[in-house]
PDB file of C-alpha atoms in Angstrom:
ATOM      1  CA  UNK A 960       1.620   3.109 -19.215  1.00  0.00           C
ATOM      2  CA  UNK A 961       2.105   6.364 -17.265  1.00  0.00           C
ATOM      3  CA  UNK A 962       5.775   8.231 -16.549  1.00  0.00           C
ATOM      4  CA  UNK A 963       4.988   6.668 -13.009  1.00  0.00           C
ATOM      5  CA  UNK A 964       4.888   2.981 -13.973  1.00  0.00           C
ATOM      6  CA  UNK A 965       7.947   3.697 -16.593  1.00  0.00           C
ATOM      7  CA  UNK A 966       9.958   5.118 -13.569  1.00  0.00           C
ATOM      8  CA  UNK A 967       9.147   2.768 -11.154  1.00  0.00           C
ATOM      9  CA  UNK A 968       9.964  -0.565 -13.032  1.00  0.00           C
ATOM     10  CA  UNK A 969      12.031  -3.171 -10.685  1.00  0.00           C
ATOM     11  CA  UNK A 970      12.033   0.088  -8.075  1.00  0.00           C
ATOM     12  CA  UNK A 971      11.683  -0.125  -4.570  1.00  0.00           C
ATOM     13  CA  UNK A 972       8.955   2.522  -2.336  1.00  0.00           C
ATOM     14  CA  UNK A 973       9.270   2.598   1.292  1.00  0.00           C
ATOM     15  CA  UNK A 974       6.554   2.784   3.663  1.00  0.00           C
ATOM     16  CA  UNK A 975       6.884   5.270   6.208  1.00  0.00           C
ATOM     17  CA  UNK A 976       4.484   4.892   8.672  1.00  0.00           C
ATOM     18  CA  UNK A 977       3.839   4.852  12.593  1.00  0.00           C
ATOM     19  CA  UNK A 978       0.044   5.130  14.142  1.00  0.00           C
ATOM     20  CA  UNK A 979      -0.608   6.918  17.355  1.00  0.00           C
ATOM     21  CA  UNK A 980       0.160   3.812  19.440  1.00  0.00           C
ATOM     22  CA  UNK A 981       3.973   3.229  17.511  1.00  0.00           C
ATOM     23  CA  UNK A 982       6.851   4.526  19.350  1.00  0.00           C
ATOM     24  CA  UNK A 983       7.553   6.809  15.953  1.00  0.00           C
ATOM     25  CA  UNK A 984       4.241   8.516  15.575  1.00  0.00           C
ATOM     26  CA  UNK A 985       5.215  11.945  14.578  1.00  0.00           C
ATOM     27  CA  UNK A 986       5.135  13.606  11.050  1.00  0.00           C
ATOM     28  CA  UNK A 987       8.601  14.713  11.400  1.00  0.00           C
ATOM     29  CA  UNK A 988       9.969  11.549  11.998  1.00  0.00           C
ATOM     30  CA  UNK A 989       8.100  10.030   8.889  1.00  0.00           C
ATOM     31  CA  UNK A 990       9.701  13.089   7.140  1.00  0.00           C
ATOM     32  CA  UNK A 991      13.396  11.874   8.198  1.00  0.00           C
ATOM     33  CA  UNK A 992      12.337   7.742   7.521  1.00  0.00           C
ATOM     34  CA  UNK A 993      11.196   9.209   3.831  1.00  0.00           C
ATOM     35  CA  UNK A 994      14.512  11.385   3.808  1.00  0.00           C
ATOM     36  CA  UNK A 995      16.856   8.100   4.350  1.00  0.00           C
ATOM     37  CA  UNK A 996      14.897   6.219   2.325  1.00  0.00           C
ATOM     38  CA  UNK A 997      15.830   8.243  -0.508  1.00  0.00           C
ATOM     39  CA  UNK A 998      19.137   8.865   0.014  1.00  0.00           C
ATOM     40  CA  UNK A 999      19.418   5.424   0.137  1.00  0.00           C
ATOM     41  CA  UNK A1000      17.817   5.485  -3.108  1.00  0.00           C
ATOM     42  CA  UNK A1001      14.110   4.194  -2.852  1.00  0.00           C
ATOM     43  CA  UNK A1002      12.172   5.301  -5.771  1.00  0.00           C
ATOM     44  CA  UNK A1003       9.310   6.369  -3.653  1.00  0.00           C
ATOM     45  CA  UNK A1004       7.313   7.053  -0.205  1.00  0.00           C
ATOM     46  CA  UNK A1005       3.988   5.548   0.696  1.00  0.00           C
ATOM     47  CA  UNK A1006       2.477   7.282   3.470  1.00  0.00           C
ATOM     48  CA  UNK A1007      -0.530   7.425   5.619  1.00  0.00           C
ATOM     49  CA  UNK A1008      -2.265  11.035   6.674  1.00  0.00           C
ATOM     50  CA  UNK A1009      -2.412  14.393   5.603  1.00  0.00           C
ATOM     51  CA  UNK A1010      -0.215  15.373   8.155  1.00  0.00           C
ATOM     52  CA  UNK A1011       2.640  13.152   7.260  1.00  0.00           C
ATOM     53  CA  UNK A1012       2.207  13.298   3.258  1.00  0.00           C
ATOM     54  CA  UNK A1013       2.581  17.063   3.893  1.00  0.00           C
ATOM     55  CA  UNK A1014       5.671  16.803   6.347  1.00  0.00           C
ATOM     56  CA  UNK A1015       7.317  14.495   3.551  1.00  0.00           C
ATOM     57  CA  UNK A1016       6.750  16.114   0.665  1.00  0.00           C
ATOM     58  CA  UNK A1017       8.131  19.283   2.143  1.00  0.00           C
ATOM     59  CA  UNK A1018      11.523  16.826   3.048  1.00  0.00           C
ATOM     60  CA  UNK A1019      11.720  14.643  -0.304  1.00  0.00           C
ATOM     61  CA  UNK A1020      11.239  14.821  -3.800  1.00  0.00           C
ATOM     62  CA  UNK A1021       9.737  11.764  -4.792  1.00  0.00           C
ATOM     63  CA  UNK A1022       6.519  10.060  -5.854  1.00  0.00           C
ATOM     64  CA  UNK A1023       4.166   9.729  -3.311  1.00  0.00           C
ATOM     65  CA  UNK A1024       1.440   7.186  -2.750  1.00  0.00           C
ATOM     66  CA  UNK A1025      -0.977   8.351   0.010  1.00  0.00           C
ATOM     67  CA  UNK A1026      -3.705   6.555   2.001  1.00  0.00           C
ATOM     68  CA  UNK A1027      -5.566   7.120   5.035  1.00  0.00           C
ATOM     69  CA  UNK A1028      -5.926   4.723   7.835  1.00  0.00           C
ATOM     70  CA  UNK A1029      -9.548   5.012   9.579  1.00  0.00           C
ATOM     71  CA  UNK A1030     -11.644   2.770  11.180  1.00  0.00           C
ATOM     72  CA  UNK A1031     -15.529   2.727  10.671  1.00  0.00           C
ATOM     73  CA  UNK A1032     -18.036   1.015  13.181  1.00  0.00           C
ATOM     74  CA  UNK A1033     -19.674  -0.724  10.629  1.00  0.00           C
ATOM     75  CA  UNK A1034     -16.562  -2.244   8.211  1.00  0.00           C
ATOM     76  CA  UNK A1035     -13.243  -3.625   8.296  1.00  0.00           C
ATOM     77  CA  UNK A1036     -12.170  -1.960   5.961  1.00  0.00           C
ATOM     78  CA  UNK A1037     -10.108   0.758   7.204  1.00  0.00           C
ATOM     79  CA  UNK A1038      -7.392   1.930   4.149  1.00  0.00           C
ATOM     80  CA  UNK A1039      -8.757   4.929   2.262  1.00  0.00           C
ATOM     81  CA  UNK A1040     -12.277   3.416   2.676  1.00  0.00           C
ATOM     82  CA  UNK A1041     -14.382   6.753   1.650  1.00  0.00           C
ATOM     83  CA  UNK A1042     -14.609   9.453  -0.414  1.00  0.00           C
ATOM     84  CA  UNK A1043     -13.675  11.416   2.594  1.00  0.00           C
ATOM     85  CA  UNK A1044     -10.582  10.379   3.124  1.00  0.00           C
ATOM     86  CA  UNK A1045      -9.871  10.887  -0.921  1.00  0.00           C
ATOM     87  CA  UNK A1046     -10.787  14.222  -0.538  1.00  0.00           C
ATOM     88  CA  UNK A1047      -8.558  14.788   2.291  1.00  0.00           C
ATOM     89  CA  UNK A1048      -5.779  13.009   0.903  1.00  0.00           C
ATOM     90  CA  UNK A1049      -5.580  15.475  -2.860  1.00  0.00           C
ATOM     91  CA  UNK A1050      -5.224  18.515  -0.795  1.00  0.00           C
ATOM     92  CA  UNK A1051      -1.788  17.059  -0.750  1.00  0.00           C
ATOM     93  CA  UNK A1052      -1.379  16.202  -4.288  1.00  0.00           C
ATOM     94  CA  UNK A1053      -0.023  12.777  -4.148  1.00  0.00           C
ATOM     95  CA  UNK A1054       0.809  10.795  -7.227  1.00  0.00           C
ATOM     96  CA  UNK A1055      -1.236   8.044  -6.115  1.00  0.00           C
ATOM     97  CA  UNK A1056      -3.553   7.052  -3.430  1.00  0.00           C
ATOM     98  CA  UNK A1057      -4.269   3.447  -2.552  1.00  0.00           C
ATOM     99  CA  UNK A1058      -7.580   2.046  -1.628  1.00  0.00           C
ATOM    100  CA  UNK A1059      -8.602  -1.350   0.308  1.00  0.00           C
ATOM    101  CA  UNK A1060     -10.099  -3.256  -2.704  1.00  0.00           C
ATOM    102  CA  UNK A1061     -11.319  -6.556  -1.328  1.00  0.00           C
ATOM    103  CA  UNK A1062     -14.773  -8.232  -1.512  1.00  0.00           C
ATOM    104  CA  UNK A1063     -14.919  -7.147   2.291  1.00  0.00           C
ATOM    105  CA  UNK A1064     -18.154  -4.955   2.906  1.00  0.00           C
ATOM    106  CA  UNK A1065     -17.715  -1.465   2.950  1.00  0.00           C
ATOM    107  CA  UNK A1066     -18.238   1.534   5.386  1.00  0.00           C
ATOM    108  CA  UNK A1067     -22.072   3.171   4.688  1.00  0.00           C
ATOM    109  CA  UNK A1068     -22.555  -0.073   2.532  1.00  0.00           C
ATOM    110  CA  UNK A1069     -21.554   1.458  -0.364  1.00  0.00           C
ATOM    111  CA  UNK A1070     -19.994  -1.125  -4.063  1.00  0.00           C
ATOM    112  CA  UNK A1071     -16.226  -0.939  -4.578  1.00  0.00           C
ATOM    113  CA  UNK A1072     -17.356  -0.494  -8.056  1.00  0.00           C
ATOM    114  CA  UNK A1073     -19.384   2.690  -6.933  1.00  0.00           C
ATOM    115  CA  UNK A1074     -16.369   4.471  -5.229  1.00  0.00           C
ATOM    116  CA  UNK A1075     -14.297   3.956  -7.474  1.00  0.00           C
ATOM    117  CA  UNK A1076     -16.439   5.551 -10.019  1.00  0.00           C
ATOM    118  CA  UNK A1077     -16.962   8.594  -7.957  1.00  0.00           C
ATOM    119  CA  UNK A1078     -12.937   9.247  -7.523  1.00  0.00           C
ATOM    120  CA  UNK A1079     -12.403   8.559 -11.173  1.00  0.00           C
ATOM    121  CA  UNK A1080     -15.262  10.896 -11.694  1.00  0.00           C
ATOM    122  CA  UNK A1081     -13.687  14.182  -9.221  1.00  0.00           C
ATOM    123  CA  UNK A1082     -10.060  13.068  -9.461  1.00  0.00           C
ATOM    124  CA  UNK A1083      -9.845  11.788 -13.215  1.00  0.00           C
ATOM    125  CA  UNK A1084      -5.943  11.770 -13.159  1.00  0.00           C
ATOM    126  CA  UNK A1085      -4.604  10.616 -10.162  1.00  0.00           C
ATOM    127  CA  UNK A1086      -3.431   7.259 -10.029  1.00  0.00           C
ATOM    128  CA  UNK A1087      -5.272   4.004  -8.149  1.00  0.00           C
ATOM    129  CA  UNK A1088      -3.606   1.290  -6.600  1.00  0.00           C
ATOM    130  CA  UNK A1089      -5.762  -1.509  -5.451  1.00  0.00           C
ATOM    131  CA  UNK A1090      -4.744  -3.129  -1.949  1.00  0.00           C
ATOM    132  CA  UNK A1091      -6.207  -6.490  -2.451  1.00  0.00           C
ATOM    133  CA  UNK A1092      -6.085  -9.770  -0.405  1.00  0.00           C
ATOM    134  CA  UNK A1093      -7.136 -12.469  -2.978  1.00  0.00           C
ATOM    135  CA  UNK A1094      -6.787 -13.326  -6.797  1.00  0.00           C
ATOM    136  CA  UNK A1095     -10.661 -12.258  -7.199  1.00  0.00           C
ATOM    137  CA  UNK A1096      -9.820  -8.932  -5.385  1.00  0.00           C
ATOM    138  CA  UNK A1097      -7.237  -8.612  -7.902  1.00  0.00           C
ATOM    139  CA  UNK A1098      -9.456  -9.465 -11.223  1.00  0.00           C
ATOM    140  CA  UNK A1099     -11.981  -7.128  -9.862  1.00  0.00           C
ATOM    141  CA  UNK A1100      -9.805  -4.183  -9.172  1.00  0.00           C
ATOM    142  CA  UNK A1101      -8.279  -5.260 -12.977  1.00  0.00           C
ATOM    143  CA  UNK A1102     -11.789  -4.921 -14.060  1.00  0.00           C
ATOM    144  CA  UNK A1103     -12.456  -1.794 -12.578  1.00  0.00           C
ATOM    145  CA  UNK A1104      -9.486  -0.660 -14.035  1.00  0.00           C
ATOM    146  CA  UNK A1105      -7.450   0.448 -11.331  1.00  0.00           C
ATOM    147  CA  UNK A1106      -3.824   1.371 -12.463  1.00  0.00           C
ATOM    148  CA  UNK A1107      -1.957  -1.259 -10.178  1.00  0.00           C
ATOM    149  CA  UNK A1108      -2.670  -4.353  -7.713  1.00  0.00           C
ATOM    150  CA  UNK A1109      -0.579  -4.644  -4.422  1.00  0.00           C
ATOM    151  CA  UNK A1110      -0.532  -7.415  -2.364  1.00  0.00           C
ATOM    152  CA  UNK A1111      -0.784  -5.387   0.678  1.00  0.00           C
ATOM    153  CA  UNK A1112      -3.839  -7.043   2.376  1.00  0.00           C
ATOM    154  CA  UNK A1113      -2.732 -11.073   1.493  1.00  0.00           C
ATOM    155  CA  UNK A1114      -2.984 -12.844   4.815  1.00  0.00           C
ATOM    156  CA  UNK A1115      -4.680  -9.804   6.903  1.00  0.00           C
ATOM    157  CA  UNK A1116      -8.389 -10.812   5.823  1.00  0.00           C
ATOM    158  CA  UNK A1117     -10.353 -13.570   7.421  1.00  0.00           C
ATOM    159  CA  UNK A1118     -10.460 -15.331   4.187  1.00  0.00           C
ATOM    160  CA  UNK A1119      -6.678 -15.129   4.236  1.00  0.00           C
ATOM    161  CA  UNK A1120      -5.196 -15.103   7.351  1.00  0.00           C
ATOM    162  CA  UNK A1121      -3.745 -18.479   7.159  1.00  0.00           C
ATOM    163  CA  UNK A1122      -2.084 -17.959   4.036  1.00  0.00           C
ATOM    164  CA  UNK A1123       1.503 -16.122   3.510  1.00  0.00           C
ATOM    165  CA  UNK A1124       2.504 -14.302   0.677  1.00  0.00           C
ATOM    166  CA  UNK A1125       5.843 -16.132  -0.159  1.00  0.00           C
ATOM    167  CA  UNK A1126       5.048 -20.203   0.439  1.00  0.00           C
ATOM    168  CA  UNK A1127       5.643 -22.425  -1.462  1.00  0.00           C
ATOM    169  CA  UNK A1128       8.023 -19.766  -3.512  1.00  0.00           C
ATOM    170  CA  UNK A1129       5.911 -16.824  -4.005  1.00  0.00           C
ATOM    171  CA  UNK A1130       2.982 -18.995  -5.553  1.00  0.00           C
ATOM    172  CA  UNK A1131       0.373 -16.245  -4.578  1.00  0.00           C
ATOM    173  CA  UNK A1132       2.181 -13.315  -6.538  1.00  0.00           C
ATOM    174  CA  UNK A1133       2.729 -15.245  -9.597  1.00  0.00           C
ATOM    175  CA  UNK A1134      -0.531 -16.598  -9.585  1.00  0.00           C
ATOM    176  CA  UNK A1135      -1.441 -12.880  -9.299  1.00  0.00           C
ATOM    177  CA  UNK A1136       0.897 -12.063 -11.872  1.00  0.00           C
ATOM    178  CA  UNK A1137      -1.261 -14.607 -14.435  1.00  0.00           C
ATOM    179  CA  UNK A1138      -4.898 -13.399 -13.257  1.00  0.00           C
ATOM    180  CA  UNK A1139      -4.565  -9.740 -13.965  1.00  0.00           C
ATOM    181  CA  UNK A1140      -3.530  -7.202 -16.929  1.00  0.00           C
ATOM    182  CA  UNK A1141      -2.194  -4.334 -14.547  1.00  0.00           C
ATOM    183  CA  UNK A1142       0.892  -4.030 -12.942  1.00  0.00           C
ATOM    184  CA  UNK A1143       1.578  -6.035  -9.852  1.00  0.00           C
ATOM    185  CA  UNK A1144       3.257  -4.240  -6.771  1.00  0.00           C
ATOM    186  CA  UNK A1145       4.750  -7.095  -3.760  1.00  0.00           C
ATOM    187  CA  UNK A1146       3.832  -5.357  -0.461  1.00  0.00           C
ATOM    188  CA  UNK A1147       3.659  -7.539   2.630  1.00  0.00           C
ATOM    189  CA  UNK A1148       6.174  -8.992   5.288  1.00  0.00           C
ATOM    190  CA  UNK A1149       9.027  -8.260   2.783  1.00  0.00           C
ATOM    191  CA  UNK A1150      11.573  -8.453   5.035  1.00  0.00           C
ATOM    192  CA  UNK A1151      14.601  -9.255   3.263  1.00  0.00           C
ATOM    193  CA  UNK A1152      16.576  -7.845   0.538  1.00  0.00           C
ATOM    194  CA  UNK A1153      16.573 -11.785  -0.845  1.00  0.00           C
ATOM    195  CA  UNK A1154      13.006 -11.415  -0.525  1.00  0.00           C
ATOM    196  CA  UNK A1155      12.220  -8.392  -2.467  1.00  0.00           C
ATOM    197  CA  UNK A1156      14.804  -9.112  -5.119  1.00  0.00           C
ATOM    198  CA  UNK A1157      12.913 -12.566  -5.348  1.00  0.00           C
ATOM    199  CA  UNK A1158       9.655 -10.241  -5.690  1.00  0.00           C
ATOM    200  CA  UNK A1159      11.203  -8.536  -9.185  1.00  0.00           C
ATOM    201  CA  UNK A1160      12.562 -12.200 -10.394  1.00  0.00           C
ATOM    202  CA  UNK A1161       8.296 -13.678 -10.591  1.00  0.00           C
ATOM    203  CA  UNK A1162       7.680 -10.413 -12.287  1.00  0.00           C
ATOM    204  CA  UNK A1163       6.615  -8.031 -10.392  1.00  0.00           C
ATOM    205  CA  UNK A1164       6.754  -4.273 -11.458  1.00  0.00           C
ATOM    206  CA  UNK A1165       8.052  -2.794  -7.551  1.00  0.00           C
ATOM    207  CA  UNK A1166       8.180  -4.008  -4.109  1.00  0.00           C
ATOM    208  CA  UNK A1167       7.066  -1.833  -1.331  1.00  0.00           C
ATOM    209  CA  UNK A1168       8.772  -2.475   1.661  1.00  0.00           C
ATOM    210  CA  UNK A1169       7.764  -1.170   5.555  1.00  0.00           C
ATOM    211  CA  UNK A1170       8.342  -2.748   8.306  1.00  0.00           C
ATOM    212  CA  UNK A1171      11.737  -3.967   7.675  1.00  0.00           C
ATOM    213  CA  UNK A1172      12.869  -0.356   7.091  1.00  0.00           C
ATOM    214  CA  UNK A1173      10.790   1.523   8.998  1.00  0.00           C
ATOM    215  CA  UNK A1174       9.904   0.537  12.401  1.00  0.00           C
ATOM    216  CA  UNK A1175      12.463  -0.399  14.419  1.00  0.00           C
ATOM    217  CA  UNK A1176      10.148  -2.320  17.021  1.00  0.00           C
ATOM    218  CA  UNK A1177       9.046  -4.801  14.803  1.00  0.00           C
ATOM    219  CA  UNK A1178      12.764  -5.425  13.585  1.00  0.00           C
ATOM    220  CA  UNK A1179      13.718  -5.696  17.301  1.00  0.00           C
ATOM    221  CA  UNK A1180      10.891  -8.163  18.035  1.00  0.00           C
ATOM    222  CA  UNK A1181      12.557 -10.239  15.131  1.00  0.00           C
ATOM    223  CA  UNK A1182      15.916 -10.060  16.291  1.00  0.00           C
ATOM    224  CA  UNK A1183      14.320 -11.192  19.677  1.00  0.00           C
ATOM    225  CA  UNK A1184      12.468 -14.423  18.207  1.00  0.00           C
ATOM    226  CA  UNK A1185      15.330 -15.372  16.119  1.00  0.00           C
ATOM    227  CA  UNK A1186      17.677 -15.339  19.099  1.00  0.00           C
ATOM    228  CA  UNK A1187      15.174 -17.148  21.588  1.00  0.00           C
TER     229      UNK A1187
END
């Protein structure tokens, strides 16, 4: 297991994001949400663009997991979906980029299996987390020897979107926790501290966490349905 993994054991990363149509889009912001988060001790940042990875990593010291957020005409997949956006994403050096890695079709056409193959092949030593939606995703990205599974994409696909992440008392992440070899990362509507603790007691290695921390209009919109 790498230093990463040995670090990040029962550790919580942050998610500091905003797109162009969030309130908080702006690489120094994300810089000062990645700064809080680790003085309030998260063990690390995930991030999305070159722009904001580099705006962090000039504010914090700690691990970062990159992606890029893109959309392509002819796929739904949209997180990290080509070598492009790999490319882009190690002029920053991050520790570990995340890809989407369900059964979804991909931009150009082009096998999971395939792209992952070509990173592996230009970047052999940067780390791969798979964003995955269903157990199969999971066993494939297992197969394909990713480094780590996240739940990130459970109950944003079609086949999934009726399904949440903790019924019936986190049945999907222990079930995930059986079906694969890797380490497991929670990432999803976490919006408690009860919830993410729960996350660590199934098994799983870290919880990512966005939302709850992160963007304050989505916590507001909470507050707002809670006190309807």
């Amino acid at each position: 297991m790498s230093d990463f993994f040995t670090r990040a054991k029962g550790a919580l990363i942050v998610s500091c994001q905003a797109l162009e149509n969030e309130p908080l889009h702006s690489d120094f912001i994300m810089s000062r949400m990645a700064l809080a988060a680790e003085q309030g001790g998260a063990f690390g940042i995930r991030a999305n663009s070159v722009k904001d990875i580099t705006e962090i990593k000039r504010t914090v010291n700690l691990p970062i997991i990159g992606i890029i957020k893109r959309d392509y005409d002819d796929s739904e997949v949209f997180i990290t979906a080509t070598i492009n956006e790999v490319d882009e994403l190690m002029t920053t050096n991050p520790d570990m980029i995340a890809i989407d890695a369900t059964d979804r079709s991909r931009p150009n056409g082009e096998m999971l299996e395939d792209f992952v193959k070509v990173i592996r092949s230009k970047y052999p030593h940067v780390l791969l987390m798979a964003d995955i939606s269903t157990l199969d995703d999971a066993m494939e990205a297992d197969r394909l020897k990713f480094d780590c599974v996240s739940s990130t994409l459970h109950g944003y696909t079609e086949n999934t979107k009726n399904s949440k992440l903790f019924s019936n008392d986190f049945q999907f992440l222990k079930d995930l926790l059986e079906a694969v070899t890797i380490p497991v990362i929670a990432e999803g509507n976490v919006e408690t501290p009860e919830m993410a603790k729960r996350c660590l007691d199934v098994g799983c290695h870290a919880v990512v966490v966005g939302g709850a921390i992160t963007r304050p209009k989505q916590i507001t919109e909470r507050f707002i349905e809670a006190m309807k």
